[in-house]
């Protein structure tokens, strides 16, 4: 996996965006959490995994939820053509992505995605 960091201004705030290139990336998650997430948000982790294939996806560091481990938020389009917000962390030297939660992006998040997409 290749991770590139780009520091930009977004709505007056300095934000780091990350570009991730996946070659041999694996995904893991808790099956009970996946079921609960599907019931709560209508998004499965199987679908969320496909948002990582979006070459225009944006990845942000999530300092508010990074006490025990570094967590990230991916904003990208799934293969079902829905803009998703996927909370995740990296394991095993960034070769494994652990999906923590996933939901459809709200209107403001979708606008950010489309504004930053070339």
GROMACS .gro file of N, CA, C and O in nm:
model
  472
    1UNK      N    1   0.084  -0.117   0.000
    1UNK     CA    2   0.000   0.000   0.000
    1UNK      C    3   0.088   0.124   0.000
    1UNK      O    4   0.190   0.128   0.066
    2UNK      N    5   0.049   0.224  -0.074
    2UNK     CA    6   0.120   0.351  -0.081
    2UNK      C    7   0.029   0.458  -0.023
    2UNK      O    8  -0.087   0.469  -0.062
    3UNK      N    9   0.079   0.537   0.073
    3UNK     CA   10   0.001   0.642   0.137
    3UNK      C   11   0.069   0.775   0.112
    3UNK      O   12   0.184   0.795   0.150
    4UNK      N   13   0.000   0.868   0.045
    4UNK     CA   14   0.052   1.001   0.017
    4UNK      C   15  -0.030   1.104   0.094
    4UNK      O   16  -0.152   1.096   0.098
    5UNK      N   17   0.037   1.201   0.156
    5UNK     CA   18  -0.030   1.303   0.236
    5UNK      C   19  -0.023   1.436   0.162
    5UNK      O   20   0.082   1.475   0.111
    6UNK      N   21  -0.136   1.507   0.158
    6UNK     CA   22  -0.142   1.639   0.096
    6UNK      C   23  -0.212   1.734   0.193
    6UNK      O   24  -0.324   1.708   0.235
    7UNK      N   25  -0.147   1.842   0.230
    7UNK     CA   26  -0.206   1.940   0.321
    7UNK      C   27  -0.272   2.051   0.238
    7UNK      O   28  -0.208   2.113   0.155
    8UNK      N   29  -0.403   2.073   0.261
    8UNK     CA   30  -0.479   2.172   0.187
    8UNK      C   31  -0.569   2.250   0.282
    8UNK      O   32  -0.584   2.215   0.398
    9UNK      N   33  -0.629   2.357   0.231
    9UNK     CA   34  -0.728   2.433   0.307
    9UNK      C   35  -0.866   2.395   0.258
    9UNK      O   36  -0.893   2.390   0.140
   10UNK      N   37  -0.956   2.368   0.354
   10UNK     CA   38  -1.093   2.332   0.324
   10UNK      C   39  -1.182   2.411   0.418
   10UNK      O   40  -1.172   2.397   0.540
   11UNK      N   41  -1.266   2.496   0.362
   11UNK     CA   42  -1.355   2.580   0.442
   11UNK      C   43  -1.277   2.658   0.548
   11UNK      O   44  -1.319   2.669   0.664
   12UNK      N   45  -1.160   2.709   0.510
   12UNK     CA   46  -1.080   2.791   0.601
   12UNK      C   47  -0.996   2.714   0.700
   12UNK      O   48  -0.922   2.773   0.778
   13UNK      N   49  -1.006   2.582   0.700
   13UNK     CA   50  -0.928   2.500   0.793
   13UNK      C   51  -0.818   2.428   0.718
   13UNK      O   52  -0.835   2.389   0.602
   14UNK      N   53  -0.705   2.410   0.783
   14UNK     CA   54  -0.596   2.333   0.727
   14UNK      C   55  -0.627   2.184   0.747
   14UNK      O   56  -0.651   2.140   0.859
   15UNK      N   57  -0.631   2.108   0.638
   15UNK     CA   58  -0.672   1.969   0.642
   15UNK      C   59  -0.569   1.884   0.569
   15UNK      O   60  -0.521   1.922   0.463
   16UNK      N   61  -0.535   1.769   0.627
   16UNK     CA   62  -0.450   1.672   0.559
   16UNK      C   63  -0.540   1.574   0.488
   16UNK      O   64  -0.630   1.515   0.548
   17UNK      N   65  -0.517   1.555   0.358
   17UNK     CA   66  -0.587   1.450   0.284
   17UNK      C   67  -0.483   1.344   0.248
   17UNK      O   68  -0.365   1.374   0.231
   18UNK      N   69  -0.529   1.223   0.236
   18UNK     CA   70  -0.440   1.110   0.210
   18UNK      C   71  -0.484   1.040   0.084
   18UNK      O   72  -0.603   1.018   0.063
   19UNK      N   73  -0.390   1.006  -0.001
   19UNK     CA   74  -0.416   0.926  -0.119
   19UNK      C   75  -0.361   0.787  -0.091
   19UNK      O   76  -0.244   0.773  -0.057
   20UNK      N   77  -0.446   0.688  -0.104
   20UNK     CA   78  -0.406   0.551  -0.074
   20UNK      C   79  -0.412   0.469  -0.202
   20UNK      O   80  -0.513   0.468  -0.271
   21UNK      N   81  -0.301   0.401  -0.234
   21UNK     CA   82  -0.299   0.308  -0.346
   21UNK      C   83  -0.293   0.167  -0.290
   21UNK      O   84  -0.204   0.135  -0.214
   22UNK      N   85  -0.389   0.084  -0.328
   22UNK     CA   86  -0.398  -0.050  -0.273
   22UNK      C   87  -0.354  -0.152  -0.375
   22UNK      O   88  -0.403  -0.154  -0.486
   23UNK      N   89  -0.261  -0.236  -0.335
   23UNK     CA   90  -0.223  -0.349  -0.419
   23UNK      C   91  -0.267  -0.478  -0.352
   23UNK      O   92  -0.344  -0.555  -0.408
   24UNK      N   93  -0.218  -0.503  -0.234
   24UNK     CA   94  -0.247  -0.626  -0.163
   24UNK      C   95  -0.318  -0.597  -0.031
   24UNK      O   96  -0.288  -0.657   0.071
   25UNK      N   97  -0.413  -0.507  -0.034
   25UNK     CA   98  -0.482  -0.467   0.089
   25UNK      C   99  -0.589  -0.568   0.125
   25UNK      O  100  -0.664  -0.615   0.040
   26UNK      N  101  -0.595  -0.604   0.253
   26UNK     CA  102  -0.697  -0.695   0.305
   26UNK      C  103  -0.788  -0.618   0.400
   26UNK      O  104  -0.745  -0.520   0.461
   27UNK      N  105  -0.911  -0.665   0.414
   27UNK     CA  106  -1.009  -0.601   0.502
   27UNK      C  107  -1.055  -0.699   0.608
   27UNK      O  108  -1.077  -0.817   0.579
   28UNK      N  109  -1.073  -0.649   0.730
   28UNK     CA  110  -1.126  -0.730   0.840
   28UNK      C  111  -1.229  -0.645   0.914
   28UNK      O  112  -1.226  -0.523   0.909
   29UNK      N  113  -1.320  -0.716   0.983
   29UNK     CA  114  -1.419  -0.649   1.066
   29UNK      C  115  -1.483  -0.751   1.158
   29UNK      O  116  -1.471  -0.872   1.137
   30UNK      N  117  -1.552  -0.700   1.256
   30UNK     CA  118  -1.628  -0.783   1.349
   30UNK      C  119  -1.764  -0.811   1.287
   30UNK      O  120  -1.836  -0.717   1.250
   31UNK      N  121  -1.801  -0.939   1.273
   31UNK     CA  122  -1.927  -0.975   1.208
   31UNK      C  123  -2.049  -0.921   1.281
   31UNK      O  124  -2.147  -0.880   1.217
   32UNK      N  125  -2.044  -0.918   1.414
   32UNK     CA  126  -2.158  -0.862   1.491
   32UNK      C  127  -2.171  -0.713   1.465
   32UNK      O  128  -2.281  -0.660   1.452
   33UNK      N  129  -2.057  -0.645   1.459
   33UNK     CA  130  -2.057  -0.501   1.430
   33UNK      C  131  -2.110  -0.474   1.290
   33UNK      O  132  -2.184  -0.378   1.267
   34UNK      N  133  -2.075  -0.560   1.194
   34UNK     CA  134  -2.125  -0.548   1.058
   34UNK      C  135  -2.277  -0.559   1.055
   34UNK      O  136  -2.346  -0.477   0.992
   35UNK      N  137  -2.331  -0.657   1.124
   35UNK     CA  138  -2.476  -0.675   1.130
   35UNK      C  139  -2.544  -0.555   1.195
   35UNK      O  140  -2.644  -0.502   1.143
   36UNK      N  141  -2.489  -0.508   1.306
   36UNK     CA  142  -2.545  -0.391   1.375
   36UNK      C  143  -2.537  -0.268   1.285
   36UNK      O  144  -2.631  -0.186   1.281
   37UNK      N  145  -2.428  -0.253   1.212
   37UNK     CA  146  -2.411  -0.138   1.124
   37UNK      C  147  -2.513  -0.141   1.010
   37UNK      O  148  -2.569  -0.039   0.973
   38UNK      N  149  -2.538  -0.262   0.955
   38UNK     CA  150  -2.638  -0.275   0.848
   38UNK      C  151  -2.777  -0.234   0.898
   38UNK      O  152  -2.851  -0.166   0.828
   39UNK      N  153  -2.809  -0.277   1.020
   39UNK     CA  154  -2.940  -0.243   1.076
   39UNK      C  155  -2.951  -0.093   1.104
   39UNK      O  156  -3.055  -0.033   1.080
   40UNK      N  157  -2.845  -0.034   1.158
   40UNK     CA  158  -2.849   0.107   1.197
   40UNK      C  159  -2.837   0.201   1.078
   40UNK      O  160  -2.910   0.300   1.069
   41UNK      N  161  -2.743   0.171   0.985
   41UNK     CA  162  -2.712   0.266   0.877
   41UNK      C  163  -2.751   0.218   0.738
   41UNK      O  164  -2.741   0.295   0.642
   42UNK      N  165  -2.789   0.091   0.724
   42UNK     CA  166  -2.825   0.039   0.592
   42UNK      C  167  -2.705   0.021   0.500
   42UNK      O  168  -2.721   0.017   0.378
   43UNK      N  169  -2.586   0.008   0.558
   43UNK     CA  170  -2.463  -0.009   0.480
   43UNK      C  171  -2.386  -0.128   0.539
   43UNK      O  172  -2.355  -0.129   0.658
   44UNK      N  173  -2.355  -0.226   0.454
   44UNK     CA  174  -2.275  -0.340   0.500
   44UNK      C  175  -2.127  -0.306   0.487
   44UNK      O  176  -2.088  -0.220   0.407
   45UNK      N  177  -2.045  -0.375   0.563
   45UNK     CA  178  -1.901  -0.356   0.552
   45UNK      C  179  -1.850  -0.411   0.418
   45UNK      O  180  -1.748  -0.363   0.368
   46UNK      N  181  -1.921  -0.507   0.361
   46UNK     CA  182  -1.883  -0.556   0.227
   46UNK      C  183  -1.895  -0.442   0.126
   46UNK      O  184  -1.808  -0.425   0.041
   47UNK      N  185  -2.004  -0.366   0.135
   47UNK     CA  186  -2.018  -0.250   0.045
   47UNK      C  187  -1.915  -0.143   0.080
   47UNK      O  188  -1.853  -0.085  -0.008
   48UNK      N  189  -1.895  -0.118   0.209
   48UNK     CA  190  -1.799  -0.016   0.252
   48UNK      C  191  -1.660  -0.044   0.197
   48UNK      O  192  -1.588   0.048   0.156
   49UNK      N  193  -1.622  -0.170   0.193
   49UNK     CA  194  -1.491  -0.209   0.140
   49UNK      C  195  -1.473  -0.161  -0.003
   49UNK      O  196  -1.365  -0.120  -0.043
   50UNK      N  197  -1.581  -0.158  -0.081
   50UNK     CA  198  -1.570  -0.118  -0.222
   50UNK      C  199  -1.541   0.031  -0.238
   50UNK      O  200  -1.490   0.074  -0.341
   51UNK      N  201  -1.571   0.112  -0.136
   51UNK     CA  202  -1.542   0.256  -0.144
   51UNK      C  203  -1.391   0.281  -0.146
   51UNK      O  204  -1.346   0.385  -0.194
   52UNK      N  205  -1.311   0.185  -0.098
   52UNK     CA  206  -1.166   0.199  -0.103
   52UNK      C  207  -1.112   0.185  -0.245
   52UNK      O  208  -0.997   0.220  -0.270
   53UNK      N  209  -1.194   0.136  -0.336
   53UNK     CA  210  -1.153   0.126  -0.477
   53UNK      C  211  -1.169   0.259  -0.551
   53UNK      O  212  -1.118   0.273  -0.661
   54UNK      N  213  -1.240   0.352  -0.491
   54UNK     CA  214  -1.265   0.482  -0.552
   54UNK      C  215  -1.135   0.562  -0.557
   54UNK      O  216  -1.082   0.602  -0.454
   55UNK      N  217  -1.083   0.583  -0.676
   55UNK     CA  218  -0.955   0.655  -0.688
   55UNK      C  219  -0.967   0.802  -0.650
   55UNK      O  220  -0.866   0.868  -0.628
   56UNK      N  221  -1.089   0.853  -0.635
   56UNK     CA  222  -1.109   0.991  -0.591
   56UNK      C  223  -1.147   1.000  -0.443
   56UNK      O  224  -1.179   1.108  -0.395
   57UNK      N  225  -1.144   0.887  -0.373
   57UNK     CA  226  -1.180   0.887  -0.231
   57UNK      C  227  -1.085   0.976  -0.153
   57UNK      O  228  -0.967   0.990  -0.187
   58UNK      N  229  -1.137   1.035  -0.048
   58UNK     CA  230  -1.058   1.120   0.041
   58UNK      C  231  -1.047   1.050   0.175
   58UNK      O  232  -1.145   0.995   0.226
   59UNK      N  233  -0.928   1.050   0.234
   59UNK     CA  234  -0.905   0.988   0.364
   59UNK      C  235  -0.856   1.095   0.460
   59UNK      O  236  -0.761   1.167   0.429
   60UNK      N  237  -0.922   1.106   0.575
   60UNK     CA  238  -0.888   1.205   0.675
   60UNK      C  239  -0.852   1.135   0.806
   60UNK      O  240  -0.915   1.037   0.845
   61UNK      N  241  -0.753   1.189   0.873
   61UNK     CA  242  -0.719   1.142   1.007
   61UNK      C  243  -0.831   1.185   1.101
   61UNK      O  244  -0.885   1.295   1.089
   62UNK      N  245  -0.868   1.099   1.196
   62UNK     CA  246  -0.977   1.126   1.290
   62UNK      C  247  -0.920   1.141   1.431
   62UNK      O  248  -0.920   1.045   1.508
   63UNK      N  249  -0.872   1.260   1.467
   63UNK     CA  250  -0.808   1.277   1.597
   63UNK      C  251  -0.903   1.258   1.715
   63UNK      O  252  -0.860   1.219   1.824
   64UNK      N  253  -1.033   1.282   1.695
   64UNK     CA  254  -1.129   1.271   1.804
   64UNK      C  255  -1.151   1.126   1.849
   64UNK      O  256  -1.199   1.103   1.960
   65UNK      N  257  -1.118   1.030   1.763
   65UNK     CA  258  -1.141   0.889   1.797
   65UNK      C  259  -1.012   0.808   1.788
   65UNK      O  260  -1.015   0.688   1.762
   66UNK      N  261  -0.898   0.872   1.809
   66UNK     CA  262  -0.769   0.806   1.791
   66UNK      C  263  -0.692   0.791   1.922
   66UNK      O  264  -0.569   0.804   1.924
   67UNK      N  265  -0.759   0.764   2.029
   67UNK     CA  266  -0.688   0.750   2.157
   67UNK      C  267  -0.607   0.621   2.163
   67UNK      O  268  -0.488   0.622   2.189
   68UNK      N  269  -0.671   0.508   2.139
   68UNK     CA  270  -0.603   0.378   2.150
   68UNK      C  271  -0.531   0.340   2.021
   68UNK      O  272  -0.435   0.264   2.024
   69UNK      N  273  -0.578   0.392   1.908
   69UNK     CA  274  -0.517   0.361   1.778
   69UNK      C  275  -0.549   0.476   1.683
   69UNK      O  276  -0.647   0.548   1.704
   70UNK      N  277  -0.467   0.494   1.580
   70UNK     CA  278  -0.495   0.596   1.480
   70UNK      C  279  -0.613   0.552   1.396
   70UNK      O  280  -0.613   0.443   1.338
   71UNK      N  281  -0.715   0.637   1.392
   71UNK     CA  282  -0.833   0.608   1.311
   71UNK      C  283  -0.846   0.709   1.199
   71UNK      O  284  -0.805   0.824   1.211
   72UNK      N  285  -0.908   0.663   1.092
   72UNK     CA  286  -0.923   0.744   0.972
   72UNK      C  287  -1.067   0.737   0.923
   72UNK      O  288  -1.141   0.643   0.955
   73UNK      N  289  -1.104   0.838   0.844
   73UNK     CA  290  -1.237   0.844   0.784
   73UNK      C  291  -1.216   0.851   0.633
   73UNK      O  292  -1.145   0.940   0.584
   74UNK      N  293  -1.278   0.759   0.561
   74UNK     CA  294  -1.273   0.761   0.415
   74UNK      C  295  -1.406   0.813   0.364
   74UNK      O  296  -1.512   0.771   0.412
   75UNK      N  297  -1.400   0.904   0.270
   75UNK     CA  298  -1.517   0.957   0.202
   75UNK      C  299  -1.504   0.915   0.056
   75UNK      O  300  -1.415   0.962  -0.015
   76UNK      N  301  -1.588   0.819   0.013
   76UNK     CA  302  -1.574   0.767  -0.123
   76UNK      C  303  -1.701   0.703  -0.173
   76UNK      O  304  -1.795   0.680  -0.096
   77UNK      N  305  -1.703   0.670  -0.302
   77UNK     CA  306  -1.820   0.610  -0.365
   77UNK      C  307  -1.804   0.459  -0.367
   77UNK      O  308  -1.700   0.408  -0.408
   78UNK      N  309  -1.909   0.390  -0.325
   78UNK     CA  310  -1.909   0.244  -0.329
   78UNK      C  311  -1.948   0.196  -0.468
   78UNK      O  312  -1.991   0.275  -0.553
   79UNK      N  313  -1.937   0.066  -0.490
   79UNK     CA  314  -1.980   0.010  -0.618
   79UNK      C  315  -2.130   0.018  -0.637
   79UNK      O  316  -2.180   0.001  -0.748
   80UNK      N  317  -2.205   0.048  -0.530
   80UNK     CA  318  -2.350   0.071  -0.541
   80UNK      C  319  -2.379   0.219  -0.571
   80UNK      O  320  -2.494   0.262  -0.566
   81UNK      N  321  -2.272   0.294  -0.599
   81UNK     CA  322  -2.281   0.436  -0.636
   81UNK      C  323  -2.339   0.522  -0.527
   81UNK      O  324  -2.415   0.617  -0.553
   82UNK      N  325  -2.305   0.490  -0.403
   82UNK     CA  326  -2.345   0.574  -0.289
   82UNK      C  327  -2.218   0.633  -0.228
   82UNK      O  328  -2.118   0.563  -0.211
   83UNK      N  329  -2.223   0.763  -0.195
   83UNK     CA  330  -2.110   0.825  -0.125
   83UNK      C  331  -2.117   0.780   0.021
   83UNK      O  332  -2.219   0.801   0.088
   84UNK      N  333  -2.009   0.717   0.068
   84UNK     CA  334  -2.006   0.661   0.202
   84UNK      C  335  -1.900   0.728   0.288
   84UNK      O  336  -1.800   0.779   0.237
   85UNK      N  337  -1.924   0.726   0.418
   85UNK     CA  338  -1.826   0.764   0.520
   85UNK      C  339  -1.788   0.634   0.590
   85UNK      O  340  -1.874   0.568   0.649
   86UNK      N  341  -1.661   0.597   0.579
   86UNK     CA  342  -1.614   0.469   0.635
   86UNK      C  343  -1.507   0.497   0.740
   86UNK      O  344  -1.400   0.550   0.707
   87UNK      N  345  -1.536   0.466   0.865
   87UNK     CA  346  -1.438   0.480   0.973
   87UNK      C  347  -1.356   0.351   0.978
   87UNK      O  348  -1.412   0.241   0.975
   88UNK      N  349  -1.223   0.367   0.985
   88UNK     CA  350  -1.137   0.249   0.979
   88UNK      C  351  -1.002   0.278   1.044
   88UNK      O  352  -0.970   0.393   1.076
   89UNK      N  353  -0.925   0.173   1.063
   89UNK     CA  354  -0.787   0.186   1.109
   89UNK      C  355  -0.703   0.085   1.031
   89UNK      O  356  -0.756  -0.001   0.961
   90UNK      N  357  -0.572   0.102   1.039
   90UNK     CA  358  -0.481   0.013   0.967
   90UNK      C  359  -0.414  -0.080   1.066
   90UNK      O  360  -0.382  -0.042   1.178
   91UNK      N  361  -0.392  -0.203   1.023
   91UNK     CA  362  -0.327  -0.305   1.104
   91UNK      C  363  -0.216  -0.370   1.024
   91UNK      O  364  -0.214  -0.360   0.901
   92UNK      N  365  -0.128  -0.439   1.093
   92UNK     CA  366  -0.022  -0.517   1.030
   92UNK      C  367   0.056  -0.435   0.928
   92UNK      O  368   0.067  -0.472   0.811
   93UNK      N  369   0.109  -0.322   0.974
   93UNK     CA  370   0.191  -0.239   0.886
   93UNK      C  371   0.115  -0.183   0.768
   93UNK      O  372   0.167  -0.174   0.658
   94UNK      N  373  -0.009  -0.146   0.787
   94UNK     CA  374  -0.095  -0.086   0.686
   94UNK      C  375  -0.139  -0.183   0.576
   94UNK      O  376  -0.197  -0.142   0.477
   95UNK      N  377  -0.115  -0.313   0.593
   95UNK     CA  378  -0.157  -0.412   0.494
   95UNK      C  379  -0.301  -0.457   0.516
   95UNK      O  380  -0.362  -0.516   0.428
   96UNK      N  381  -0.355  -0.428   0.635
   96UNK     CA  382  -0.491  -0.470   0.669
   96UNK      C  383  -0.571  -0.349   0.713
   96UNK      O  384  -0.525  -0.270   0.795
   97UNK      N  385  -0.690  -0.335   0.658
   97UNK     CA  386  -0.783  -0.229   0.699
   97UNK      C  387  -0.890  -0.293   0.786
   97UNK      O  388  -0.957  -0.388   0.743
   98UNK      N  389  -0.906  -0.242   0.907
   98UNK     CA  390  -1.015  -0.287   0.994
   98UNK      C  391  -1.127  -0.185   0.983
   98UNK      O  392  -1.110  -0.068   1.018
   99UNK      N  393  -1.241  -0.225   0.930
   99UNK     CA  394  -1.356  -0.135   0.917
   99UNK      C  395  -1.429  -0.133   1.050
   99UNK      O  396  -1.462  -0.236   1.108
  100UNK      N  397  -1.451  -0.011   1.100
  100UNK     CA  398  -1.515   0.010   1.230
  100UNK      C  399  -1.662   0.044   1.214
  100UNK      O  400  -1.747  -0.007   1.286
  101UNK      N  401  -1.694   0.132   1.118
  101UNK     CA  402  -1.834   0.167   1.089
  101UNK      C  403  -1.842   0.228   0.950
  101UNK      O  404  -1.741   0.270   0.893
  102UNK      N  405  -1.963   0.230   0.897
  102UNK     CA  406  -1.986   0.287   0.764
  102UNK      C  407  -2.130   0.336   0.757
  102UNK      O  408  -2.220   0.274   0.813
  103UNK      N  409  -2.146   0.448   0.687
  103UNK     CA  410  -2.280   0.504   0.669
  103UNK      C  411  -2.282   0.584   0.540
  103UNK      O  412  -2.177   0.617   0.485
  104UNK      N  413  -2.402   0.616   0.493
  104UNK     CA  414  -2.414   0.705   0.377
  104UNK      C  415  -2.374   0.846   0.420
  104UNK      O  416  -2.406   0.890   0.531
  105UNK      N  417  -2.304   0.914   0.333
  105UNK     CA  418  -2.265   1.052   0.361
  105UNK      C  419  -2.389   1.140   0.364
  105UNK      O  420  -2.482   1.121   0.286
  106UNK      N  421  -2.389   1.236   0.457
  106UNK     CA  422  -2.501   1.331   0.459
  106UNK      C  423  -2.481   1.432   0.346
  106UNK      O  424  -2.382   1.429   0.273
  107UNK      N  425  -2.575   1.522   0.330
  107UNK     CA  426  -2.572   1.616   0.218
  107UNK      C  427  -2.445   1.701   0.217
  107UNK      O  428  -2.381   1.719   0.113
  108UNK      N  429  -2.406   1.753   0.333
  108UNK     CA  430  -2.285   1.836   0.340
  108UNK      C  431  -2.160   1.755   0.305
  108UNK      O  432  -2.072   1.805   0.233
  109UNK      N  433  -2.153   1.630   0.351
  109UNK     CA  434  -2.037   1.545   0.320
  109UNK      C  435  -2.033   1.511   0.171
  109UNK      O  436  -1.926   1.508   0.111
  110UNK      N  437  -2.150   1.488   0.112
  110UNK     CA  438  -2.155   1.462  -0.032
  110UNK      C  439  -2.107   1.584  -0.110
  110UNK      O  440  -2.034   1.571  -0.209
  111UNK      N  441  -2.147   1.703  -0.066
  111UNK     CA  442  -2.103   1.825  -0.134
  111UNK      C  443  -1.952   1.840  -0.126
  111UNK      O  444  -1.888   1.880  -0.223
  112UNK      N  445  -1.892   1.807  -0.011
  112UNK     CA  446  -1.746   1.811   0.003
  112UNK      C  447  -1.683   1.712  -0.093
  112UNK      O  448  -1.588   1.746  -0.164
  113UNK      N  449  -1.737   1.591  -0.099
  113UNK     CA  450  -1.681   1.490  -0.189
  113UNK      C  451  -1.682   1.541  -0.333
  113UNK      O  452  -1.581   1.536  -0.403
  114UNK      N  453  -1.797   1.590  -0.380
  114UNK     CA  454  -1.808   1.632  -0.519
  114UNK      C  455  -1.726   1.757  -0.547
  114UNK      O  456  -1.674   1.773  -0.657
  115UNK      N  457  -1.713   1.845  -0.449
  115UNK     CA  458  -1.632   1.966  -0.469
  115UNK      C  459  -1.484   1.930  -0.484
  115UNK      O  460  -1.411   1.995  -0.558
  116UNK      N  461  -1.437   1.827  -0.414
  116UNK     CA  462  -1.296   1.788  -0.418
  116UNK      C  463  -1.265   1.686  -0.526
  116UNK      O  464  -1.148   1.652  -0.545
  117UNK      N  465  -1.366   1.637  -0.596
  117UNK     CA  466  -1.344   1.536  -0.699
  117UNK      C  467  -1.323   1.604  -0.834
  117UNK      O  468  -1.405   1.687  -0.874
  118UNK      N  469  -1.211   1.568  -0.900
  118UNK     CA  470  -1.183   1.633  -1.030
  118UNK      C  471  -1.283   1.595  -1.136
  118UNK      O  472  -1.347   1.498  -1.135
   0.00000   0.00000   0.00000
